[in-house]
PDB file of C-alpha atoms in Angstrom:
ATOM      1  CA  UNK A   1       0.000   0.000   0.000  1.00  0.00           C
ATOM      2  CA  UNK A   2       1.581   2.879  -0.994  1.00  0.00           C
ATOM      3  CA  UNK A   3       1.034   6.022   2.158  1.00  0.00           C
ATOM      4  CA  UNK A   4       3.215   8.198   3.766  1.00  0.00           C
ATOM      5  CA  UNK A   5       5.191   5.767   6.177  1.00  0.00           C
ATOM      6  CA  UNK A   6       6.111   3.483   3.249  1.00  0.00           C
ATOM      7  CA  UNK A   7       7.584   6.414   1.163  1.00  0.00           C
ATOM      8  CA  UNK A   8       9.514   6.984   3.857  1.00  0.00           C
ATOM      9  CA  UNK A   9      10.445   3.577   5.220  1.00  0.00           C
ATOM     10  CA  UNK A  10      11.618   2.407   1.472  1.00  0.00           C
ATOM     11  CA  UNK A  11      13.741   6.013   1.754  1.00  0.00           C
ATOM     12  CA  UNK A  12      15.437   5.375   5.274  1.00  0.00           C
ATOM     13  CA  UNK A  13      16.304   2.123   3.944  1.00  0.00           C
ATOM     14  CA  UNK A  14      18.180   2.883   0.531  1.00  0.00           C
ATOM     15  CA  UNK A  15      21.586   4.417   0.998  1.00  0.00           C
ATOM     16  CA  UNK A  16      21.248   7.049  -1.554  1.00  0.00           C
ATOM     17  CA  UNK A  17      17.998   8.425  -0.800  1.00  0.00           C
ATOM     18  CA  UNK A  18      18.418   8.765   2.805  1.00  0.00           C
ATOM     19  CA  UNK A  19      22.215  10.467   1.702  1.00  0.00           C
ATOM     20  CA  UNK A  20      20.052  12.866  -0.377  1.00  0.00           C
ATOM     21  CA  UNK A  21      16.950  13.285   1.897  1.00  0.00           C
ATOM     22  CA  UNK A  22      19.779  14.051   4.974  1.00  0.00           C
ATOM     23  CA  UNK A  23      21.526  16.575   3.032  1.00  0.00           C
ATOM     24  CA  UNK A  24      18.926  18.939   1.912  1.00  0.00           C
ATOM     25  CA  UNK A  25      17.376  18.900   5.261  1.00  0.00           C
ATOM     26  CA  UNK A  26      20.877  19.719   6.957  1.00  0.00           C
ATOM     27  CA  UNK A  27      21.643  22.401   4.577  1.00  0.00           C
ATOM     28  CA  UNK A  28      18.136  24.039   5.050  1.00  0.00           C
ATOM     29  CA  UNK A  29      18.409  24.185   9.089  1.00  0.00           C
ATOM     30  CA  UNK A  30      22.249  25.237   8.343  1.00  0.00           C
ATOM     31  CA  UNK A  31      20.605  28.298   6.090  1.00  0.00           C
ATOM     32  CA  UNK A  32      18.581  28.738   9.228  1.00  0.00           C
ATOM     33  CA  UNK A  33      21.050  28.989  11.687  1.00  0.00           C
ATOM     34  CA  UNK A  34      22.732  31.414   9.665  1.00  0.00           C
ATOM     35  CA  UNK A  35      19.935  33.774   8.932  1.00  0.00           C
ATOM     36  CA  UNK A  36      18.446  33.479  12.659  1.00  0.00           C
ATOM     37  CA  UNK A  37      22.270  34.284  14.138  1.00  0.00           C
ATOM     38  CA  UNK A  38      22.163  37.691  11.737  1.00  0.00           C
ATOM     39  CA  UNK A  39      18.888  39.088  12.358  1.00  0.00           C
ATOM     40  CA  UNK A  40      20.117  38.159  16.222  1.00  0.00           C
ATOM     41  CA  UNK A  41      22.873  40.745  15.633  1.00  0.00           C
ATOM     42  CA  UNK A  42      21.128  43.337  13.748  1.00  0.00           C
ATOM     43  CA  UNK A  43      17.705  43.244  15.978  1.00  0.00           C
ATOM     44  CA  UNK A  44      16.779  47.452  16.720  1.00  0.00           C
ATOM     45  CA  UNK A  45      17.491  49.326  19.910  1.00  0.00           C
ATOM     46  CA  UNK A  46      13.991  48.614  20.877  1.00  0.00           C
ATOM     47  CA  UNK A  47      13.373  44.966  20.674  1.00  0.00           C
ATOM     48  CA  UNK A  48      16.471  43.818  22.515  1.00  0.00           C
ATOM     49  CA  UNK A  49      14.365  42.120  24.056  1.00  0.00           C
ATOM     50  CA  UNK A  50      14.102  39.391  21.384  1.00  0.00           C
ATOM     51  CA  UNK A  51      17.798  38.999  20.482  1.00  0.00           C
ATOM     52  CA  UNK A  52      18.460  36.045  23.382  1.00  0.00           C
ATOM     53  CA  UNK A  53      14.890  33.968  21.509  1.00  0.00           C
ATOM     54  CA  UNK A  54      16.351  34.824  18.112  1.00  0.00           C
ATOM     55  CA  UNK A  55      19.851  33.535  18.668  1.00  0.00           C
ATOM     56  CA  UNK A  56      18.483  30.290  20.658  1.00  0.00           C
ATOM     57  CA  UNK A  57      15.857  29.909  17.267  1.00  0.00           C
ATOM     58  CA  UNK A  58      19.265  30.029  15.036  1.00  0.00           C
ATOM     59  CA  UNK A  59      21.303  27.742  17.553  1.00  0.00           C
ATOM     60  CA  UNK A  60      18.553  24.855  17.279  1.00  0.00           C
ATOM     61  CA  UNK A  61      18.549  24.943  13.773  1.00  0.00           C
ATOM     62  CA  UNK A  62      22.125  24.634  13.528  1.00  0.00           C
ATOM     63  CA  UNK A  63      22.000  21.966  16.263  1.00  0.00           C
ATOM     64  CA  UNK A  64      19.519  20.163  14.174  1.00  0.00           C
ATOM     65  CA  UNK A  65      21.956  20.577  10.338  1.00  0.00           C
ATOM     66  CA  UNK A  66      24.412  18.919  12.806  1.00  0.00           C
ATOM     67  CA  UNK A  67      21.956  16.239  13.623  1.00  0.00           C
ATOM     68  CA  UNK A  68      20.995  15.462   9.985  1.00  0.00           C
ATOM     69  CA  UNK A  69      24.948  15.096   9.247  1.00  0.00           C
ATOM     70  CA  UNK A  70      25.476  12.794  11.689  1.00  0.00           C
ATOM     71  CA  UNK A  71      22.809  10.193  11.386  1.00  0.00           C
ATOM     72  CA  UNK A  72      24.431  10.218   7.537  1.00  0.00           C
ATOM     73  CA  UNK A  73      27.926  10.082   9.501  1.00  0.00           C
ATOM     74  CA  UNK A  74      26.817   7.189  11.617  1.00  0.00           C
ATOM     75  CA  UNK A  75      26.318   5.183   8.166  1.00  0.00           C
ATOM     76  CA  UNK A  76      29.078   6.297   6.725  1.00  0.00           C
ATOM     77  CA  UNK A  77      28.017   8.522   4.096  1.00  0.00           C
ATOM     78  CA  UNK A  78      28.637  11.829   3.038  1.00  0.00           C
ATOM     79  CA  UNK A  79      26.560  14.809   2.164  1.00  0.00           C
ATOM     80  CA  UNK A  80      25.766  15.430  -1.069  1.00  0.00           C
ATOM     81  CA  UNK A  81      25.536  19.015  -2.827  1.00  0.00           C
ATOM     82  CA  UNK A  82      21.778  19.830  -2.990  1.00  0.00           C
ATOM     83  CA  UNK A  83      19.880  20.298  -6.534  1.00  0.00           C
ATOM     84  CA  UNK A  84      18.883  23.531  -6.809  1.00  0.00           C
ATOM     85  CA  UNK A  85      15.511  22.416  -7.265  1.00  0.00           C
ATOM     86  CA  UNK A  86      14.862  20.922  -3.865  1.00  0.00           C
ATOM     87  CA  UNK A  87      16.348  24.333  -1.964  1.00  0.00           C
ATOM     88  CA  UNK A  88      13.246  25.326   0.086  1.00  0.00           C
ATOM     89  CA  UNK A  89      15.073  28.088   1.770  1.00  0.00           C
ATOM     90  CA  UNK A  90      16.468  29.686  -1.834  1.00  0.00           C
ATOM     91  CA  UNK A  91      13.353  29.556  -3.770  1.00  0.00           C
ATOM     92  CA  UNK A  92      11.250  31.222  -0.802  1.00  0.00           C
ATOM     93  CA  UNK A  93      14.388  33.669  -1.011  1.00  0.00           C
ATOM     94  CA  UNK A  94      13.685  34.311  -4.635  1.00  0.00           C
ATOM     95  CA  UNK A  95       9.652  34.709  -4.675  1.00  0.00           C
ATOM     96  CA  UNK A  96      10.636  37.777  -1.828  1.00  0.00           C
ATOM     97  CA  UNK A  97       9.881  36.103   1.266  1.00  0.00           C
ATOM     98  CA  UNK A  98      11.313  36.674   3.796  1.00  0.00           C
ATOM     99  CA  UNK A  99      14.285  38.995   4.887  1.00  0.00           C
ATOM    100  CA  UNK A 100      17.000  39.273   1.813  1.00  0.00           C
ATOM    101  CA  UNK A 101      20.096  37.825   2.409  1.00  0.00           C
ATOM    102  CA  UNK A 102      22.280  40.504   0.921  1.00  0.00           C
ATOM    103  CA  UNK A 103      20.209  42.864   3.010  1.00  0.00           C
ATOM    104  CA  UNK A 104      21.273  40.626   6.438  1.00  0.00           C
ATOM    105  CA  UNK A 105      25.019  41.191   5.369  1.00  0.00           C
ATOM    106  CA  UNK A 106      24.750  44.868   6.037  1.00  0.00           C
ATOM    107  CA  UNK A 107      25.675  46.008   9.180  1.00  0.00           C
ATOM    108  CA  UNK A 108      22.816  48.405   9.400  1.00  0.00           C
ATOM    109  CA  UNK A 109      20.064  47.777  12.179  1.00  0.00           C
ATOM    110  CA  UNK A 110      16.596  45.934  10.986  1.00  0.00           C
ATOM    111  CA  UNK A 111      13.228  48.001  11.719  1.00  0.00           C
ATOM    112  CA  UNK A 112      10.510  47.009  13.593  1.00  0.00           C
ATOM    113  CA  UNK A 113       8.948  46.098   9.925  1.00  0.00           C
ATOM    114  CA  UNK A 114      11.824  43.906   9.117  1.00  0.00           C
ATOM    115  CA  UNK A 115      11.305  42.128  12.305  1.00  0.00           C
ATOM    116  CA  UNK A 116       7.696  41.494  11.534  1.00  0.00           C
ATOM    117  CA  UNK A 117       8.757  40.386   8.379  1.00  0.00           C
ATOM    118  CA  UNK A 118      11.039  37.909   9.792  1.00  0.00           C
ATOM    119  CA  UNK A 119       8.246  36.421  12.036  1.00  0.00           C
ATOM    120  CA  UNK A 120       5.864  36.169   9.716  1.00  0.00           C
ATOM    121  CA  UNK A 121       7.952  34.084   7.485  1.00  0.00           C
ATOM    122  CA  UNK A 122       9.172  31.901  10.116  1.00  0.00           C
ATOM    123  CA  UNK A 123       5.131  31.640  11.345  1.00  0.00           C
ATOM    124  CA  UNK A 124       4.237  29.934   8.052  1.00  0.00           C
ATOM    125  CA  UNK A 125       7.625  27.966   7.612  1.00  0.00           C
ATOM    126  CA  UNK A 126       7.603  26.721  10.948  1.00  0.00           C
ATOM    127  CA  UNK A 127       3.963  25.858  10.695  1.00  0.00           C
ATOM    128  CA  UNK A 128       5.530  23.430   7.929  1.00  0.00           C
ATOM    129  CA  UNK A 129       8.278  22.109   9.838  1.00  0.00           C
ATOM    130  CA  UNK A 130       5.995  21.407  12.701  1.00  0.00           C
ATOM    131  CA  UNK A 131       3.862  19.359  10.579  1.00  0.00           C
ATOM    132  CA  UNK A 132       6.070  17.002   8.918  1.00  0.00           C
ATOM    133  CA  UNK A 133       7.946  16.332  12.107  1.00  0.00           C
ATOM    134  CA  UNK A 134       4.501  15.464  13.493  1.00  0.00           C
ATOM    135  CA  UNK A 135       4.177  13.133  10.479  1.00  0.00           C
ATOM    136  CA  UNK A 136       7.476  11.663  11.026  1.00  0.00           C
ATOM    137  CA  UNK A 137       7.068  11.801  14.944  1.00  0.00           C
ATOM    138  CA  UNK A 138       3.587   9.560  14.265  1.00  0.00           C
ATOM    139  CA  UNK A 139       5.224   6.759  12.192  1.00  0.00           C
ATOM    140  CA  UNK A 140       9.008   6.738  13.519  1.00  0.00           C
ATOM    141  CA  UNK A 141       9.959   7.956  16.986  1.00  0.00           C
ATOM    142  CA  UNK A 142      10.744   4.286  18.271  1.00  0.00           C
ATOM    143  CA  UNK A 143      12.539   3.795  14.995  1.00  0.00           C
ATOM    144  CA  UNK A 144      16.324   2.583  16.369  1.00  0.00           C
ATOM    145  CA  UNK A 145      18.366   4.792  13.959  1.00  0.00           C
ATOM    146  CA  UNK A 146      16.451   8.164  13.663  1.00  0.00           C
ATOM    147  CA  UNK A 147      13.924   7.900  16.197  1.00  0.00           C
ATOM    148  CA  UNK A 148      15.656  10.194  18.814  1.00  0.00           C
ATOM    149  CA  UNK A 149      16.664  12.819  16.310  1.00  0.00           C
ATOM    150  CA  UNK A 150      12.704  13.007  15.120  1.00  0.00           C
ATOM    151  CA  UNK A 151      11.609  13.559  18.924  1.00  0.00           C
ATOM    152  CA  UNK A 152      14.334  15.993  19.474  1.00  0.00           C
ATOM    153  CA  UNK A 153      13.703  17.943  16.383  1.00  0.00           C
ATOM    154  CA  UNK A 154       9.822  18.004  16.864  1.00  0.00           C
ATOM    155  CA  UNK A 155       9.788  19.213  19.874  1.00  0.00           C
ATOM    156  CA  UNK A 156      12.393  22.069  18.804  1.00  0.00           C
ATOM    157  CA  UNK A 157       9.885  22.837  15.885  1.00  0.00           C
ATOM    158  CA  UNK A 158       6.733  22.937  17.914  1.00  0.00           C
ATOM    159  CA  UNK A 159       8.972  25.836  20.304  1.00  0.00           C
ATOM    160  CA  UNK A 160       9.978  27.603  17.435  1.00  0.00           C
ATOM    161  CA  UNK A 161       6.097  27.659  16.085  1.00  0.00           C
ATOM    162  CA  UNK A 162       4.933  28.918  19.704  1.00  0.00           C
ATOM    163  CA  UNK A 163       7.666  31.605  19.692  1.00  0.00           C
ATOM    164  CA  UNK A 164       6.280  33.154  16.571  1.00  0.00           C
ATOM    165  CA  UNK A 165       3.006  33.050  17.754  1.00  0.00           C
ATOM    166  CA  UNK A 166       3.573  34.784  20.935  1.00  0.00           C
ATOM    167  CA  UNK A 167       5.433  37.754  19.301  1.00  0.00           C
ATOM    168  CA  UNK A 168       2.941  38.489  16.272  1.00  0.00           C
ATOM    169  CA  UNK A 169       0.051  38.551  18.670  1.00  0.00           C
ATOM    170  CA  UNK A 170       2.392  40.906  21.101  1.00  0.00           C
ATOM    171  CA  UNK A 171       3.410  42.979  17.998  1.00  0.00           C
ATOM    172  CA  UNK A 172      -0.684  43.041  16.942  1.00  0.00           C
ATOM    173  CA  UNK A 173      -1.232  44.644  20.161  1.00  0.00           C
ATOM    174  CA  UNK A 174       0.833  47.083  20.034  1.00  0.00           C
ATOM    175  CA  UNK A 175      -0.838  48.191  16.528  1.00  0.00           C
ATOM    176  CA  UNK A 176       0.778  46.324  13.760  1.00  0.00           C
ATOM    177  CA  UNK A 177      -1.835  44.163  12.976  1.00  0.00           C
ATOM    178  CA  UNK A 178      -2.986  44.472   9.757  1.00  0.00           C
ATOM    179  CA  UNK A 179       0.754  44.401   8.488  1.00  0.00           C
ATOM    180  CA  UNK A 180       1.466  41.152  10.047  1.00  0.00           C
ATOM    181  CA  UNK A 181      -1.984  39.712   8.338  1.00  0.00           C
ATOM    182  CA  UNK A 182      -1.059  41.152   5.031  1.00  0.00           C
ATOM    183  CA  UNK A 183       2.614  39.476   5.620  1.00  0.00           C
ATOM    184  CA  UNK A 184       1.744  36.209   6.681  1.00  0.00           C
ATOM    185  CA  UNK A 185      -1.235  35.973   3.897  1.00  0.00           C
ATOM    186  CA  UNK A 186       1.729  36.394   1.228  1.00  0.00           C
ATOM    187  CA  UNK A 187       3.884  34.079   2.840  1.00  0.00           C
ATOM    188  CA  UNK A 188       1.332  31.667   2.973  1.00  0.00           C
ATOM    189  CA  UNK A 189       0.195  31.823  -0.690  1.00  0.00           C
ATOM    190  CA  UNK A 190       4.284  31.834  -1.573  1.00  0.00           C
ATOM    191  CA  UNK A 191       5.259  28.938   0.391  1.00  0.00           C
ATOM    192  CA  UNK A 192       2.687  26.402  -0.489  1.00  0.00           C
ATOM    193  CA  UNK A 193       3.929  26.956  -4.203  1.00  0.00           C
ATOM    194  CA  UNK A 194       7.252  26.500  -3.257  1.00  0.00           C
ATOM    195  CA  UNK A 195       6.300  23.684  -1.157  1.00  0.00           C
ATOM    196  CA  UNK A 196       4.683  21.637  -3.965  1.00  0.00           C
ATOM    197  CA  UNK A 197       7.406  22.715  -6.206  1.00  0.00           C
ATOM    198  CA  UNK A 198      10.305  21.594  -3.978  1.00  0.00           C
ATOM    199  CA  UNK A 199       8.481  18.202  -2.849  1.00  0.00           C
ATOM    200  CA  UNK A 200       7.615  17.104  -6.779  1.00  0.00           C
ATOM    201  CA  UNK A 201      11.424  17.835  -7.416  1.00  0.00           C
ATOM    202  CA  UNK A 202      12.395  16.050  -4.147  1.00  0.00           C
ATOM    203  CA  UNK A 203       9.850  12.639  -5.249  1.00  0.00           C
ATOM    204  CA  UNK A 204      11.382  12.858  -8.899  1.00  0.00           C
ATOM    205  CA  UNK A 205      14.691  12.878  -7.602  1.00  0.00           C
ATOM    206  CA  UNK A 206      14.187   9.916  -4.732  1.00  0.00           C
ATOM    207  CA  UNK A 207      11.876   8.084  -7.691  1.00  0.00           C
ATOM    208  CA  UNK A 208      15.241   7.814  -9.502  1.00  0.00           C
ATOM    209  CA  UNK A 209      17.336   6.913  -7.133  1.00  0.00           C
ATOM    210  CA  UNK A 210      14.756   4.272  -5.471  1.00  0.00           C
ATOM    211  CA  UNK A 211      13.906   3.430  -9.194  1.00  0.00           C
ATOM    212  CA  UNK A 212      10.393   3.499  -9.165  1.00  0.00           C
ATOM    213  CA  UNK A 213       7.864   2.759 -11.621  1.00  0.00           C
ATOM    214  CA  UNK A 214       6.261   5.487 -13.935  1.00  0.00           C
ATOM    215  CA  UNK A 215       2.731   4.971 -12.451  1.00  0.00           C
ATOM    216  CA  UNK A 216       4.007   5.427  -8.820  1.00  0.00           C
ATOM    217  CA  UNK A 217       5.456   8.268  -9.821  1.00  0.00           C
ATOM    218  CA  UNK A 218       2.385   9.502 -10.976  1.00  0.00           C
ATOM    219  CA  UNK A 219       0.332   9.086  -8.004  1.00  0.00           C
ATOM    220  CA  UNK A 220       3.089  10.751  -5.969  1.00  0.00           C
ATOM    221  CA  UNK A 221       2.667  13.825  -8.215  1.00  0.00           C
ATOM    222  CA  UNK A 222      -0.751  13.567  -8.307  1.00  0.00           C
ATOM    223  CA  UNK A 223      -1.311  13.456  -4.242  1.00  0.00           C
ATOM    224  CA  UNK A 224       1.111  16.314  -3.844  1.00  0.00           C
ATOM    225  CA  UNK A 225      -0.836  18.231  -6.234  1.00  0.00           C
ATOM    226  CA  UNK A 226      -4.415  17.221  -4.779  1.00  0.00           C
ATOM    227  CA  UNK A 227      -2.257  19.134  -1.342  1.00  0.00           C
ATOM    228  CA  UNK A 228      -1.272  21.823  -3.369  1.00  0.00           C
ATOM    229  CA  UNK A 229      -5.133  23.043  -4.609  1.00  0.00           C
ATOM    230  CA  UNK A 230      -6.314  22.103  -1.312  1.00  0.00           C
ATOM    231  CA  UNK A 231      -3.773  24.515   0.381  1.00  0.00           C
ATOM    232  CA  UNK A 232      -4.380  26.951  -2.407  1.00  0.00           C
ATOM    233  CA  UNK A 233      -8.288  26.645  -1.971  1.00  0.00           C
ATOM    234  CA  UNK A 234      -8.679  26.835   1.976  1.00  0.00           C
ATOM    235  CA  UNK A 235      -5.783  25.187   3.687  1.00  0.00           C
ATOM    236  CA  UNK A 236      -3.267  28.145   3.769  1.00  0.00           C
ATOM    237  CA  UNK A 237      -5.512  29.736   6.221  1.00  0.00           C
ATOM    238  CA  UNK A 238      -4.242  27.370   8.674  1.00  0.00           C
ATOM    239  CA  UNK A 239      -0.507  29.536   8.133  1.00  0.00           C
ATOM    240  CA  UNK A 240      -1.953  32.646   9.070  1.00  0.00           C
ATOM    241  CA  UNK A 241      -4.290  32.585  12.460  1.00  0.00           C
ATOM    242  CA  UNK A 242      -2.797  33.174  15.787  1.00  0.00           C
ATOM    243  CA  UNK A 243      -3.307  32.086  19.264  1.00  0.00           C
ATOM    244  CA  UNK A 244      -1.433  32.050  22.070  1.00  0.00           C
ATOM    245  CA  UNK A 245       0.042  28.902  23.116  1.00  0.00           C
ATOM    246  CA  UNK A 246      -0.122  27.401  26.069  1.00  0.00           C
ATOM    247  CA  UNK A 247       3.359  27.083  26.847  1.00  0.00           C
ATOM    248  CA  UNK A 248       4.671  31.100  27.271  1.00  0.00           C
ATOM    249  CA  UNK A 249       7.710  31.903  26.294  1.00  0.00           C
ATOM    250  CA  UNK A 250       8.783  28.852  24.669  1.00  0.00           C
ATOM    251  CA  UNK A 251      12.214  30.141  23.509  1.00  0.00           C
ATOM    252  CA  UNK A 252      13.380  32.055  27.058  1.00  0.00           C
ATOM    253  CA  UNK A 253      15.728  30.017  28.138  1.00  0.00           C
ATOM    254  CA  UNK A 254      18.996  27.849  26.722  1.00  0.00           C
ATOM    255  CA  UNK A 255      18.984  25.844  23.661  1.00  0.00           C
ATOM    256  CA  UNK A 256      18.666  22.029  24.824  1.00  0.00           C
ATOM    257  CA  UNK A 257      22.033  19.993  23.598  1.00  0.00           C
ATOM    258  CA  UNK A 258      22.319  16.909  21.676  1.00  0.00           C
ATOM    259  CA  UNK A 259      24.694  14.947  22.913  1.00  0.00           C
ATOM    260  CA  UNK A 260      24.294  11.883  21.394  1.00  0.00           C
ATOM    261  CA  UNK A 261      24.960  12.861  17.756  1.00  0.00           C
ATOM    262  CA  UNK A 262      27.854  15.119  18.430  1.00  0.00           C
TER     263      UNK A 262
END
């Protein structure tokens, strides 16, 4: 039966795909970690306040690139570069969401717009992370090779979600709210077509490499496209609402280690 665990199972257990699905996820969270550790610095003289969530946001992202590299270490495998195709964070880059990376290379302080910005985008993106380490969480968190690395990393992703959250509803209060609906409505709409874009490039790729049959292919395609006008119809909406969660201040204190895939 083909569903979501067995795409995933026959993945994990191929070499090459699990080299390929391990490598675009680490270089993603490594783009992360990056971006998150220069909006840290560049944060304005009013919002201090969020520099210490910020930088522990871009320190569990690069803890979790580190993760990704060594479950491929642990095999014995080596990262491999990542198709241009499949690069979630440079093709939300290109469609203008998000903060610019040539403007986070200037040394010149965000505004409180920027940092809006910055939320919003990581409200929908994290929305997305959140999800498919649920999906993974469901299926494989007893699984002996990357079980702990899918608990670890879902929990991270459910913080980060929370975090953004809490400061769009705190930045809605204080007046901004119809720019942070406008912003996260664009996000939205952006990142589910980059979304189904990335994951038909990512199943074409792994269909190769796993050498499946035309027909499976096809019904691949087909389901993430059935996602793709859902999402487009009603389900983006889902990327956009705010509520407070329950657990405040999800990102106050020190990034959590992980020890066992140092």
């Amino acid at each position: 039966m083909l569903s979501a665990k067995s795409v995933f199972q026959e993945i994990l257990g191929n070499d090459e795909s699990f080299r390929l699905l391990c490598s675009i996820a680490a270089s993603g969270e490594a783009q992360g970690g990056w971006e998150n550790g220069r909006i840290a610095t560049l944060v304005p003289e009013g919002e201090q306040a969020l520099v210490p969530k910020i930088t522990r946001h871009g320190v569990d992202e690069d803890k979790h690139g580190r993760i990704f590299n060594a479950l491929l270490r642990k095999r014995g495998l080596e990262p491999v570069p990542v198709p241009p195709e499949t690069d979630y964070t440079m093709l939300l880059e290109r469609r203008g969401i998000g903060l610019a990376h040539d403007r986070l290379r200037r040394d010149e302080p965000l505004s409180v717009r920027d940092i809006i910005v910055y939320l919003a985008h990581s409200r929908v993106t994290e929305q997305r992370a959140a999800e498919q380490m649920l999906l993974l969480r469901k299926h494989f968190a007893d699984h002996p090779e990357v079980g702990k690395a899918v608990r670890m990393i879902s929990h991270d992703e459910d913080d980060h979600l929370a975090y953004t959250h809490e400061e769009l509803l705190r930045f809605a209060a204080s007046g901004y709210g119809r720019l942070i609906q406008r912003t996260l409505r664009e996000c939205a709409l952006a990142e589910i077509r980059v979304h189904r874009d990335v994951s038909l490039a990512v199943m074409a790729r792994m269909g190769r490499v796993l050498g499946w049959s035309g027909a499976r292919r096809a019904v691949l395609a087909a389901g993430i496209r059935a996602v793709y006008l859902y999402e487009r119809a009603a389900g983006w909406r889902r990327m956009v609402s705010l509520r407070m969660p329950e657990r405040r201040n999800p990102l106050g204190g020190p990034a959590t280690t992980a020890p066992e895939f140092a």
